[in-house]
Amino acid sequence: GCSGNTAVVNLNGGLLETAQVNAHGSPVATFNWNGGTLKHSGNNFDGGIFPTNDNITVNVLENGAFYESDKTESFNHPLSGDGAFICRVKSGKTLTLAGAADLKGGFRVESGNLKLANLVRTKFREIAVASGGSLDLNGASITVASYSIDGVDQPTGMYSEHNGTIVVDRRPD
C-alpha cells in the first residue's frame, strides 16, 4: 500500500505466500485474484490474512481464488466476483468465510472444512466438495446449478441445513 493513494495487487497465477495482505494507510486497496494461490503462512494477525480494519476490496475473477492454510482461521473480508473460491485447508482445520460472500462461481473444497458464515449471494454455478473436504452451510440455504461430492454429481436445487443434516429441495425456483 501507499499512504494516501490507491493500492492494487493482481494475483494472476502463481503462489503468494504471506502472513498478511494489508493496505498500510492507503484509503482504498484492491486485491484482484485471478487463478493464483494465496497461502497463509506465519501467525494470525487481526482478522486473518486480510485485516478487518483495512479497506480492501477482494475481487475473485474468472480463473478463481485458491486459498491454502494449515490452520483454523477466519477470512473476514468480503469476496465478490465471477470466479469460484477454492479452499485447500489442512485436514481437520476450518476456514470460516466471515465476510460477505457474493461469488457467482461458487465454492470448491479440495481439503479441510469450509464454513460459510455470511452469504450475500445464494445462487451459485458450482459447489464441489472433494474427498477429505467438507462444507458447512452454517444455517444458510443455497441454490446451485452444479453440485458434486467427491466427483459424484448430486441433485441440483436448493440446499439447506436442518438440525445438522443437508436437505435438498429439487423443485425449480
mmCIF file of C-alpha atoms in Angstrom:
data_model
loop_
_atom_site.group_PDB
_atom_site.id
_atom_site.type_symbol
_atom_site.label_atom_id
_atom_site.label_comp_id
_atom_site.label_asym_id
_atom_site.label_seq_id
_atom_site.Cartn_x
_atom_site.Cartn_y
_atom_site.Cartn_z
ATOM 1 C CA GLY A 1 0.000 0.000 0.000
ATOM 2 C CA CYS A 2 0.928 3.608 -0.472
ATOM 3 C CA SER A 3 -0.242 6.145 2.094
ATOM 4 C CA GLY A 4 -2.819 8.499 0.592
ATOM 5 C CA ASN A 5 -3.056 6.602 -2.697
ATOM 6 C CA THR A 6 -4.910 3.660 -4.156
ATOM 7 C CA ALA A 7 -3.126 0.316 -3.950
ATOM 8 C CA VAL A 8 -3.828 -2.578 -6.350
ATOM 9 C CA VAL A 9 -2.481 -6.138 -6.189
ATOM 10 C CA ASN A 10 -3.132 -8.543 -9.074
ATOM 11 C CA LEU A 11 -2.601 -12.236 -8.382
ATOM 12 C CA ASN A 12 -2.892 -13.731 -11.869
ATOM 13 C CA GLY A 13 -1.488 -17.187 -11.244
ATOM 14 C CA GLY A 14 1.468 -18.421 -9.268
ATOM 15 C CA LEU A 15 1.863 -18.501 -5.494
ATOM 16 C CA LEU A 16 1.833 -15.646 -2.996
ATOM 17 C CA GLU A 17 2.835 -16.889 0.459
ATOM 18 C CA THR A 18 2.424 -14.276 3.175
ATOM 19 C CA ALA A 19 1.326 -13.731 6.762
ATOM 20 C CA GLN A 20 -0.924 -10.795 5.841
ATOM 21 C CA VAL A 21 -2.117 -8.599 2.970
ATOM 22 C CA ASN A 22 -2.949 -5.077 4.160
ATOM 23 C CA ALA A 23 -3.391 -1.539 2.869
ATOM 24 C CA HIS A 24 -0.867 0.168 5.221
ATOM 25 C CA GLY A 25 -2.642 3.515 5.297
ATOM 26 C CA SER A 26 -3.907 3.508 1.741
ATOM 27 C CA PRO A 27 -7.531 4.716 1.834
ATOM 28 C CA VAL A 28 -8.564 2.208 -0.841
ATOM 29 C CA ALA A 29 -6.934 -1.088 -1.769
ATOM 30 C CA THR A 30 -7.960 -3.736 -4.285
ATOM 31 C CA PHE A 31 -6.824 -7.345 -4.408
ATOM 32 C CA ASN A 32 -7.679 -8.901 -7.800
ATOM 33 C CA TRP A 33 -7.499 -12.691 -7.529
ATOM 34 C CA ASN A 34 -7.430 -14.449 -10.894
ATOM 35 C CA GLY A 35 -6.160 -18.011 -10.663
ATOM 36 C CA GLY A 36 -3.307 -17.563 -8.239
ATOM 37 C CA THR A 37 -2.797 -19.278 -4.909
ATOM 38 C CA LEU A 38 -2.707 -17.227 -1.726
ATOM 39 C CA LYS A 39 -1.051 -19.246 1.030
ATOM 40 C CA HIS A 40 -1.366 -18.031 4.597
ATOM 41 C CA SER A 41 1.875 -18.533 6.493
ATOM 42 C CA GLY A 42 3.086 -17.239 9.805
ATOM 43 C CA ASN A 43 0.992 -16.090 12.736
ATOM 44 C CA ASN A 44 -2.619 -14.981 12.648
ATOM 45 C CA PHE A 45 -2.968 -11.232 12.910
ATOM 46 C CA ASP A 46 -6.050 -9.037 13.255
ATOM 47 C CA GLY A 47 -8.731 -10.689 11.131
ATOM 48 C CA GLY A 48 -6.573 -13.315 9.430
ATOM 49 C CA ILE A 49 -4.749 -12.765 6.155
ATOM 50 C CA PHE A 50 -6.769 -9.625 5.313
ATOM 51 C CA PRO A 51 -7.030 -7.413 8.428
ATOM 52 C CA THR A 52 -10.557 -6.343 9.318
ATOM 53 C CA ASN A 53 -9.640 -2.677 9.792
ATOM 54 C CA ASP A 54 -8.319 -2.229 6.234
ATOM 55 C CA ASN A 55 -10.471 -1.009 3.359
ATOM 56 C CA ILE A 56 -9.550 -3.820 0.957
ATOM 57 C CA THR A 57 -11.827 -4.973 -1.831
ATOM 58 C CA VAL A 58 -11.210 -8.611 -2.779
ATOM 59 C CA ASN A 59 -12.312 -9.408 -6.345
ATOM 60 C CA VAL A 60 -12.429 -13.069 -7.347
ATOM 61 C CA LEU A 61 -12.071 -13.096 -11.116
ATOM 62 C CA GLU A 62 -12.835 -15.712 -13.788
ATOM 63 C CA ASN A 63 -9.940 -18.082 -13.022
ATOM 64 C CA GLY A 64 -10.825 -18.316 -9.336
ATOM 65 C CA ALA A 65 -9.177 -17.821 -5.968
ATOM 66 C CA PHE A 66 -7.089 -20.643 -4.484
ATOM 67 C CA TYR A 67 -6.551 -20.346 -0.724
ATOM 68 C CA GLU A 68 -4.181 -22.552 1.279
ATOM 69 C CA SER A 69 -3.622 -22.694 5.022
ATOM 70 C CA ASP A 70 -2.576 -25.175 7.684
ATOM 71 C CA LYS A 71 -4.549 -23.531 10.496
ATOM 72 C CA THR A 72 -8.131 -22.940 11.605
ATOM 73 C CA GLU A 73 -8.948 -19.313 10.882
ATOM 74 C CA SER A 74 -11.460 -16.779 9.620
ATOM 75 C CA PHE A 75 -11.346 -14.876 6.360
ATOM 76 C CA ASN A 76 -13.160 -11.680 7.345
ATOM 77 C CA HIS A 77 -13.121 -9.582 4.180
ATOM 78 C CA PRO A 78 -15.960 -9.618 1.651
ATOM 79 C CA LEU A 79 -15.399 -11.671 -1.515
ATOM 80 C CA SER A 80 -17.175 -10.844 -4.746
ATOM 81 C CA GLY A 81 -16.853 -11.595 -8.440
ATOM 82 C CA ASP A 82 -17.468 -14.095 -11.211
ATOM 83 C CA GLY A 83 -14.950 -16.733 -10.113
ATOM 84 C CA ALA A 84 -15.015 -19.559 -7.592
ATOM 85 C CA PHE A 85 -13.292 -19.743 -4.199
ATOM 86 C CA ILE A 86 -11.175 -22.896 -3.890
ATOM 87 C CA CYS A 87 -10.373 -23.947 -0.312
ATOM 88 C CA ARG A 88 -7.262 -26.009 0.431
ATOM 89 C CA VAL A 89 -7.062 -26.131 4.216
ATOM 90 C CA LYS A 90 -5.155 -28.789 6.125
ATOM 91 C CA SER A 91 -7.293 -31.810 7.014
ATOM 92 C CA GLY A 92 -9.106 -31.291 10.302
ATOM 93 C CA LYS A 93 -8.829 -27.485 10.059
ATOM 94 C CA THR A 94 -11.607 -24.998 9.227
ATOM 95 C CA LEU A 95 -11.630 -21.843 7.161
ATOM 96 C CA THR A 96 -14.622 -19.637 8.008
ATOM 97 C CA LEU A 97 -15.638 -17.122 5.371
ATOM 98 C CA ALA A 98 -16.951 -14.483 7.766
ATOM 99 C CA GLY A 99 -17.077 -11.594 5.293
ATOM 100 C CA ALA A 100 -19.922 -11.215 2.834
ATOM 101 C CA ALA A 101 -19.563 -13.861 0.091
ATOM 102 C CA ASP A 102 -21.057 -12.807 -3.252
ATOM 103 C CA LEU A 103 -19.383 -15.212 -5.694
ATOM 104 C CA LYS A 104 -21.181 -16.229 -8.871
ATOM 105 C CA GLY A 105 -18.715 -19.059 -9.435
ATOM 106 C CA GLY A 106 -19.376 -20.728 -6.096
ATOM 107 C CA PHE A 107 -17.052 -22.813 -3.967
ATOM 108 C CA ARG A 108 -14.788 -25.839 -4.256
ATOM 109 C CA VAL A 109 -13.480 -27.552 -1.143
ATOM 110 C CA GLU A 110 -10.419 -29.624 -2.008
ATOM 111 C CA SER A 111 -9.341 -30.273 1.598
ATOM 112 C CA GLY A 112 -10.335 -29.254 5.112
ATOM 113 C CA ASN A 113 -13.628 -27.671 6.139
ATOM 114 C CA LEU A 114 -15.088 -24.523 4.584
ATOM 115 C CA LYS A 115 -17.692 -22.751 6.716
ATOM 116 C CA LEU A 116 -19.893 -20.140 5.036
ATOM 117 C CA ALA A 117 -20.812 -17.582 7.701
ATOM 118 C CA ASN A 118 -22.153 -14.564 5.801
ATOM 119 C CA LEU A 119 -23.516 -15.327 2.345
ATOM 120 C CA VAL A 120 -24.878 -12.482 0.223
ATOM 121 C CA ARG A 121 -25.470 -14.489 -2.932
ATOM 122 C CA THR A 122 -27.493 -17.653 -2.509
ATOM 123 C CA LYS A 123 -27.317 -18.926 -6.110
ATOM 124 C CA PHE A 124 -24.088 -20.415 -7.449
ATOM 125 C CA ARG A 125 -22.897 -22.069 -10.651
ATOM 126 C CA GLU A 126 -20.938 -24.735 -8.818
ATOM 127 C CA ILE A 127 -20.381 -26.245 -5.409
ATOM 128 C CA ALA A 128 -17.863 -29.107 -5.293
ATOM 129 C CA VAL A 129 -16.584 -30.973 -2.247
ATOM 130 C CA ALA A 130 -13.682 -33.395 -2.728
ATOM 131 C CA SER A 131 -12.923 -36.447 -0.611
ATOM 132 C CA GLY A 132 -11.332 -35.152 2.588
ATOM 133 C CA GLY A 133 -13.205 -31.845 2.387
ATOM 134 C CA SER A 134 -16.438 -30.629 3.953
ATOM 135 C CA LEU A 135 -18.771 -27.685 3.557
ATOM 136 C CA ASP A 136 -20.638 -26.135 6.482
ATOM 137 C CA LEU A 137 -23.616 -24.039 5.327
ATOM 138 C CA ASN A 138 -23.916 -22.520 8.811
ATOM 139 C CA GLY A 139 -27.706 -22.483 8.557
ATOM 140 C CA ALA A 140 -27.806 -20.861 5.099
ATOM 141 C CA SER A 141 -29.913 -22.006 2.158
ATOM 142 C CA ILE A 142 -28.232 -22.053 -1.240
ATOM 143 C CA THR A 143 -29.298 -22.886 -4.789
ATOM 144 C CA VAL A 144 -26.757 -24.484 -7.109
ATOM 145 C CA ALA A 145 -26.719 -25.352 -10.793
ATOM 146 C CA SER A 146 -23.969 -27.963 -10.319
ATOM 147 C CA TYR A 147 -23.144 -29.787 -7.085
ATOM 148 C CA SER A 148 -20.749 -32.678 -6.623
ATOM 149 C CA ILE A 149 -19.303 -34.591 -3.714
ATOM 150 C CA ASP A 150 -16.044 -36.419 -4.382
ATOM 151 C CA GLY A 151 -16.685 -36.128 -8.132
ATOM 152 C CA VAL A 152 -20.189 -37.616 -7.964
ATOM 153 C CA ASP A 153 -22.921 -35.310 -9.246
ATOM 154 C CA GLN A 154 -25.645 -34.509 -6.727
ATOM 155 C CA PRO A 155 -29.182 -33.294 -7.409
ATOM 156 C CA THR A 156 -29.387 -29.614 -8.280
ATOM 157 C CA GLY A 157 -31.757 -27.366 -6.409
ATOM 158 C CA MET A 158 -31.895 -25.534 -3.107
ATOM 159 C CA TYR A 159 -29.775 -26.927 -0.295
ATOM 160 C CA SER A 160 -30.296 -26.026 3.327
ATOM 161 C CA GLU A 161 -29.120 -27.251 6.686
ATOM 162 C CA HIS A 162 -31.669 -28.599 9.139
ATOM 163 C CA ASN A 163 -30.531 -29.965 12.516
ATOM 164 C CA GLY A 164 -27.075 -30.731 11.135
ATOM 165 C CA THR A 165 -28.389 -32.501 8.010
ATOM 166 C CA ILE A 166 -28.177 -31.129 4.478
ATOM 167 C CA VAL A 167 -31.610 -31.111 2.848
ATOM 168 C CA VAL A 168 -32.237 -30.598 -0.880
ATOM 169 C CA ASP A 169 -35.401 -29.166 -2.417
ATOM 170 C CA ARG A 170 -35.357 -30.210 -6.081
ATOM 171 C CA ARG A 171 -38.292 -28.020 -7.092
ATOM 172 C CA PRO A 172 -37.342 -25.279 -9.574
ATOM 173 C CA ASP A 173 -37.265 -21.767 -8.169
#
